[in-house]
mmCIF file of C-alpha atoms in Angstrom:
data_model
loop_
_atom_site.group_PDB
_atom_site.id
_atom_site.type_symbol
_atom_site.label_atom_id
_atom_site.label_comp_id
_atom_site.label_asym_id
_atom_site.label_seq_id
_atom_site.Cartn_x
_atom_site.Cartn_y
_atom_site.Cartn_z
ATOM 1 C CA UNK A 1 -45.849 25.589 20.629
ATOM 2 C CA UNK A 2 -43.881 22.257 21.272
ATOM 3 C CA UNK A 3 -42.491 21.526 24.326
ATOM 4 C CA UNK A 4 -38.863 21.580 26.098
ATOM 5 C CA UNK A 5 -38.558 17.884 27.793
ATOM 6 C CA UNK A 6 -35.774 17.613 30.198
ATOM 7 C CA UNK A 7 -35.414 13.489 30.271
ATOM 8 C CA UNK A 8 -32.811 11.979 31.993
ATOM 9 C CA UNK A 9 -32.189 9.415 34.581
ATOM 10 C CA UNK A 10 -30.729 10.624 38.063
ATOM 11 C CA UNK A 11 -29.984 9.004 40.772
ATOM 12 C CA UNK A 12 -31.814 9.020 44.671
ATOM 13 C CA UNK A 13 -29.645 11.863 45.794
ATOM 14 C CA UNK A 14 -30.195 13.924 42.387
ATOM 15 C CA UNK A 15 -27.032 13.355 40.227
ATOM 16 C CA UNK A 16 -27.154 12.405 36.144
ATOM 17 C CA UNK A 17 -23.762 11.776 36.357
ATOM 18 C CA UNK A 18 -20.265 10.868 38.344
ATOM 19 C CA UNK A 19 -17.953 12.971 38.521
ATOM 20 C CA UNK A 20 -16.687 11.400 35.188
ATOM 21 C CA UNK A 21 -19.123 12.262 33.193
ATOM 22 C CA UNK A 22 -20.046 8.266 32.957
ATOM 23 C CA UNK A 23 -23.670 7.026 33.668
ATOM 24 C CA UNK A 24 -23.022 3.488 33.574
ATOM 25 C CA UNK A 25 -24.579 3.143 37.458
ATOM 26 C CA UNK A 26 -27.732 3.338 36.145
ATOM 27 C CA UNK A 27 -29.940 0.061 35.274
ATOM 28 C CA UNK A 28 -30.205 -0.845 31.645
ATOM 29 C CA UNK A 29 -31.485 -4.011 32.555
ATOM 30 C CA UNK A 30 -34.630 -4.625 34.471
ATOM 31 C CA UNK A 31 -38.793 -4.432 34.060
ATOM 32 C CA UNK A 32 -38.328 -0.762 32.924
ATOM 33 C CA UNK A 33 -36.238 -0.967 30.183
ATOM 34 C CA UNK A 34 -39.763 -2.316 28.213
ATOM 35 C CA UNK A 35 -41.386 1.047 28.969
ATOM 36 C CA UNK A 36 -38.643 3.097 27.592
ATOM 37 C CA UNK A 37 -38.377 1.006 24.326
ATOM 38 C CA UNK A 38 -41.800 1.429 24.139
ATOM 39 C CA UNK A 39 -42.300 5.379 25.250
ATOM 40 C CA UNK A 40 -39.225 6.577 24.505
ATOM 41 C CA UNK A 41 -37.306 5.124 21.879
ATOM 42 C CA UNK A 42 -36.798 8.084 20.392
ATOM 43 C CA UNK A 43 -33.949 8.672 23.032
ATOM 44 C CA UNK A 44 -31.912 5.796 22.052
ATOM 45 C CA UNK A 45 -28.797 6.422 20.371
ATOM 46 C CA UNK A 46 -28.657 4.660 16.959
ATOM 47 C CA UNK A 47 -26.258 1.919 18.128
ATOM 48 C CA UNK A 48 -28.766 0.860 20.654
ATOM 49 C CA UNK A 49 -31.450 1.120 18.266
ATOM 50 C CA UNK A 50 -29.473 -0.602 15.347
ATOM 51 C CA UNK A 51 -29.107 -3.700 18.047
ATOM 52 C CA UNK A 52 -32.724 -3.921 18.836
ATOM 53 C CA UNK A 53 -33.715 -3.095 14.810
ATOM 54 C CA UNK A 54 -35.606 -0.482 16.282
ATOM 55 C CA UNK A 55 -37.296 1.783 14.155
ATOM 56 C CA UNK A 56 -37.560 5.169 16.341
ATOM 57 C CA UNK A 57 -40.944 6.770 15.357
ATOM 58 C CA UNK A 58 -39.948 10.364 16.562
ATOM 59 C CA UNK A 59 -43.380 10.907 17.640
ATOM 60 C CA UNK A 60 -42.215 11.732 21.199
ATOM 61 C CA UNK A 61 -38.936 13.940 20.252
ATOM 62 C CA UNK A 62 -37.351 15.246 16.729
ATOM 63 C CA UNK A 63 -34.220 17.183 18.253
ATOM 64 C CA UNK A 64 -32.183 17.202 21.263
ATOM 65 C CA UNK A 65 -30.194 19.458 22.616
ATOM 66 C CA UNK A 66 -26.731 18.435 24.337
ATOM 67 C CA UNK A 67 -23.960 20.656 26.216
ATOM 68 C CA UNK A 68 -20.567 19.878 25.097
ATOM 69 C CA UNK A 69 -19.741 17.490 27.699
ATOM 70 C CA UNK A 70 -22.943 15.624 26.919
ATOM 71 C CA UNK A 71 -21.893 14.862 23.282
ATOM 72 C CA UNK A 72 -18.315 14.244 24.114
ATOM 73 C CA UNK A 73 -19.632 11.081 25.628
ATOM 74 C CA UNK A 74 -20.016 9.748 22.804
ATOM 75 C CA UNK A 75 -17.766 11.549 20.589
ATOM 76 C CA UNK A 76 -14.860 10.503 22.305
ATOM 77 C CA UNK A 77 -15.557 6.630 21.708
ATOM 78 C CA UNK A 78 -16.397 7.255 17.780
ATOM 79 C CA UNK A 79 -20.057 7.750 17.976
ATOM 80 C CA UNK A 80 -20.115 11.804 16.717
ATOM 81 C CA UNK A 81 -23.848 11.339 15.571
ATOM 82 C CA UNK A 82 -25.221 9.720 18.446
ATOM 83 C CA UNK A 83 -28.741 10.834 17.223
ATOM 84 C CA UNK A 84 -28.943 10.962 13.189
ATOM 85 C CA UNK A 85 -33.050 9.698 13.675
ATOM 86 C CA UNK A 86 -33.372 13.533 15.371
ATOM 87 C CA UNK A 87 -32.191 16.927 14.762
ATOM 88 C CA UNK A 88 -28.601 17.891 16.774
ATOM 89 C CA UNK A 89 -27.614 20.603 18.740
ATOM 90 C CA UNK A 90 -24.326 21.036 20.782
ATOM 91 C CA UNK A 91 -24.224 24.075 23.035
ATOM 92 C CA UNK A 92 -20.116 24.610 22.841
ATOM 93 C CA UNK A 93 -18.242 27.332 22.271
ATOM 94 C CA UNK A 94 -15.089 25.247 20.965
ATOM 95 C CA UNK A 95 -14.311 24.155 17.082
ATOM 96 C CA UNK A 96 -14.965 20.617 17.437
ATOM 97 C CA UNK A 97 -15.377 18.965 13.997
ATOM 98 C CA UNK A 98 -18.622 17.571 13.645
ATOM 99 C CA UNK A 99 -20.756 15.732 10.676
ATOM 100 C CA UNK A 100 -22.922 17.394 9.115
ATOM 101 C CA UNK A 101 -26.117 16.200 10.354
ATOM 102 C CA UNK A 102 -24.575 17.660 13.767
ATOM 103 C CA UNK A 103 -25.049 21.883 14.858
ATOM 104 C CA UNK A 104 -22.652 22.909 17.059
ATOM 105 C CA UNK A 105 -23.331 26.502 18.455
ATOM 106 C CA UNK A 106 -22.211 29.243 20.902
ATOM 107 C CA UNK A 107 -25.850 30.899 20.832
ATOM 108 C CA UNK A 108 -27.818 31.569 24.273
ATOM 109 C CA UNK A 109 -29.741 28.197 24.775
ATOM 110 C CA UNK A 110 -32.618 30.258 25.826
ATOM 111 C CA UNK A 111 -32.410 31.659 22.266
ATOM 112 C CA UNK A 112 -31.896 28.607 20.178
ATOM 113 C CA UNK A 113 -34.846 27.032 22.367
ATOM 114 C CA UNK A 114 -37.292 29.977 22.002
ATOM 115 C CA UNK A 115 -36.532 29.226 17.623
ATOM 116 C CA UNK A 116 -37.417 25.405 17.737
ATOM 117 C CA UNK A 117 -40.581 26.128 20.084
ATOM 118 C CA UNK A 118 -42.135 28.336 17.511
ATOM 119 C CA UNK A 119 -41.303 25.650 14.692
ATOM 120 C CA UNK A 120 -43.795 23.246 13.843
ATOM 121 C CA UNK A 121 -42.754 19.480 15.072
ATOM 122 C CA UNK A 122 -41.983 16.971 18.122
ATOM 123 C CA UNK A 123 -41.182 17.647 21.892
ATOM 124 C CA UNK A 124 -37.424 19.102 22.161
ATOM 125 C CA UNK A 125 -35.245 16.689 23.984
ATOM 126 C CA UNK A 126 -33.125 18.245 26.406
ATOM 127 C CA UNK A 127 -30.494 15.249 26.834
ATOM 128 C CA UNK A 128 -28.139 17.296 29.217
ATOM 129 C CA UNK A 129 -26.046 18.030 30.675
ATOM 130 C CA UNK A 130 -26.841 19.522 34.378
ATOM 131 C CA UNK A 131 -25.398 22.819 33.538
ATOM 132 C CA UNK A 132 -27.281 23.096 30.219
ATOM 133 C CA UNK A 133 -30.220 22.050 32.440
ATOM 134 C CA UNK A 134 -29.515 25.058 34.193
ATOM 135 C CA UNK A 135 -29.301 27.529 31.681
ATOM 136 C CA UNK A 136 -32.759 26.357 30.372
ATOM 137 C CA UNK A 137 -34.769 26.242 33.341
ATOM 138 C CA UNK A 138 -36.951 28.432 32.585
ATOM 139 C CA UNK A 139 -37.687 27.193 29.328
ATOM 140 C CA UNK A 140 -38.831 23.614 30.056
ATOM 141 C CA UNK A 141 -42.186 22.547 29.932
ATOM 142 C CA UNK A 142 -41.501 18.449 31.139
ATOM 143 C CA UNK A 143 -39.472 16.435 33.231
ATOM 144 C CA UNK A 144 -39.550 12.875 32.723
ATOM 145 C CA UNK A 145 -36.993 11.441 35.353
ATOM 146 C CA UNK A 146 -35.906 8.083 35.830
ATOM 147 C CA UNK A 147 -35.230 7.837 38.823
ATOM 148 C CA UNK A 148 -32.950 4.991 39.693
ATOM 149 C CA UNK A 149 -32.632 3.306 43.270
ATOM 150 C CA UNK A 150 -29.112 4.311 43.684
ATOM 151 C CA UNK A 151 -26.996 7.043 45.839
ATOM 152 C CA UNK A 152 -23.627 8.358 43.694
ATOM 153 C CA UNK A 153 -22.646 10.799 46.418
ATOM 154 C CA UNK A 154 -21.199 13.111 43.794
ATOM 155 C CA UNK A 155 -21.184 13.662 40.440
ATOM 156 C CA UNK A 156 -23.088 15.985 38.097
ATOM 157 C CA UNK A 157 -26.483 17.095 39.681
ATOM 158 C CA UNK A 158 -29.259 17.078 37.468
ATOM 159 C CA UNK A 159 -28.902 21.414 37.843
ATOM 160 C CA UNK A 160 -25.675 21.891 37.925
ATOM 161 C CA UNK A 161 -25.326 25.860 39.134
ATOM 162 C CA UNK A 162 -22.639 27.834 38.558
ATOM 163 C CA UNK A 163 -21.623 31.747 39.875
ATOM 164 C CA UNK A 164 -22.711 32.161 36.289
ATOM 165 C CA UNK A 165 -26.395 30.831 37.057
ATOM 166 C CA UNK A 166 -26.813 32.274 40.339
ATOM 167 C CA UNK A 167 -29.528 34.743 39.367
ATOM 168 C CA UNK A 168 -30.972 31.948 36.624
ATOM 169 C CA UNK A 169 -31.327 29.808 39.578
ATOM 170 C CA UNK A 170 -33.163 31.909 41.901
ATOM 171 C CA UNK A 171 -36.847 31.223 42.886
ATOM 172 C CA UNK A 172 -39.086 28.304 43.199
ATOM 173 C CA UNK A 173 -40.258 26.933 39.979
ATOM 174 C CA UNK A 174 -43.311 24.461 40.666
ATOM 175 C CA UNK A 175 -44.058 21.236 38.748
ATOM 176 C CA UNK A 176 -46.557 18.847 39.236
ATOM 177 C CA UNK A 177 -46.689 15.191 39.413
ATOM 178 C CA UNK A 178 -48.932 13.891 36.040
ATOM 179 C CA UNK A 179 -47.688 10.732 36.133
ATOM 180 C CA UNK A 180 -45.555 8.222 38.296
ATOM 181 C CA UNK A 181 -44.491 4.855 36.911
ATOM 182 C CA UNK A 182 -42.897 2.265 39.370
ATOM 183 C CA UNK A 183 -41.027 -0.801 38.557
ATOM 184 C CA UNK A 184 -40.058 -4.492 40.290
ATOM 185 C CA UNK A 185 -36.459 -3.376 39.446
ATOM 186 C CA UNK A 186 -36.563 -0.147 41.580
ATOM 187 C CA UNK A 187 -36.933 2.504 38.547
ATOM 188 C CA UNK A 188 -39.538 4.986 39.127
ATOM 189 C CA UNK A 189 -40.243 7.066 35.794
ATOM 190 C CA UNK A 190 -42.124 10.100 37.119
ATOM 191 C CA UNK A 191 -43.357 12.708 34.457
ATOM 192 C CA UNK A 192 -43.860 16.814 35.581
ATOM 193 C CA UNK A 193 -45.569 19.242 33.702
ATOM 194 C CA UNK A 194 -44.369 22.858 34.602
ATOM 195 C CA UNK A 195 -46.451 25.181 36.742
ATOM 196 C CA UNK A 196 -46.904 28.862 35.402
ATOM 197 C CA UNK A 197 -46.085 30.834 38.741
ATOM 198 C CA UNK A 198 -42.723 31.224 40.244
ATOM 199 C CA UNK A 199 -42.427 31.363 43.927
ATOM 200 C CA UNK A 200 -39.582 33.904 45.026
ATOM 201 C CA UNK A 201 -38.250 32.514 48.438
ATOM 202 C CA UNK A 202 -39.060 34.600 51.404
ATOM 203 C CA UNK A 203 -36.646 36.485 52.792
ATOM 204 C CA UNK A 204 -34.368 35.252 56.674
#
């Protein structure tokens, strides 16, 4: 069964985000940046690998999975198939026109996720956003965080609960540390694998 990667960079105090939606805080530039052309080029959208004539070898990922504010990101500036090297999935439940290469849906995540898992292929990149994150946390295997040296005091957090989640949200899920990457510009890229048990907090 292939895994559900959550990877994303967040900042020291835990949000993907501002409260704009924009990411541009985070450090494109620096030491790092050779690790994730390396490791994860797979996660670059196609302008960024047209620049670099990067061929992405989808060896780490072969879909990702965005909520609608994710892909609006880039939709909104022109780029409506940020991802063509992967298979596309946008969690909305509006009629956004789309290309072809692109599946919008208004299925349960959990649902869609539990599908691709028992297909043969890549990881499953969960791109984001926080309150997709949510809805899925259950269902992912990986976090690979970059975490960047950088407080945004608000913003989206990289779980963004809702009323909706409450329940969803509940309990201690365990992951732990396989491996923790740290870089002369500040970046730390630390990879999880998910523990089995979940630890129900104790009661006040």
């Amino acid at each position: 069964m292939r895994p559900l990667i959550y990877y994303v960079a967040v900042s020291l105090d835990g949000f993907i985000a501002d409260t704009d939606g924009n990411f541009d805080a985070f450090d494109a530039e620096g030491d790092h940046m050779a690790t994730i052309l390396s490791d994860f080029a797979d996660a670059l959208p196609k302008p960024a690998l047209d620049a670099l004539s990067i061929t992405p070898p989808t060896t780490v990922f072969d879909t990702v999975l965005m909520g609608s504010a994710t892909y609006a990101v880039g939709a909104d500036v022109g780029l409506s198939s940020p991802y063509p090297h992967l298979r596309q999935f946008v969690f909305s439940r509006s009629d956004r026109a789309v290309p072809d290469d692109v599946t919008v849906t208004a299925e349960s995540p959990s649902d869609v996720v539990g599908r691709l898992k028992s297909e043969e292929g890549q990881g499953i990149w969960l791109c984001g956003g926080g309150v997709l994150a949510a809805s899925l946390i259950d269902d992912i295997d990986r976090l690979i965080l970059k975490v960047n040296p950088i407080l945004l005091g608000a913003g989206i957090p990289l779980f963004a609960g809702t009323p909706m989640l409450t329940d969803a949200l509940s309990g201690v899920r365990g992951f732990d540390l396989t491996r923790s990457r740290a870089y002369e510009s500040g970046v730390l890229i630390n990879e999880y694998e998910r523990r089995t048990a979940v630890v129900e907090p104790e009661p006040r």
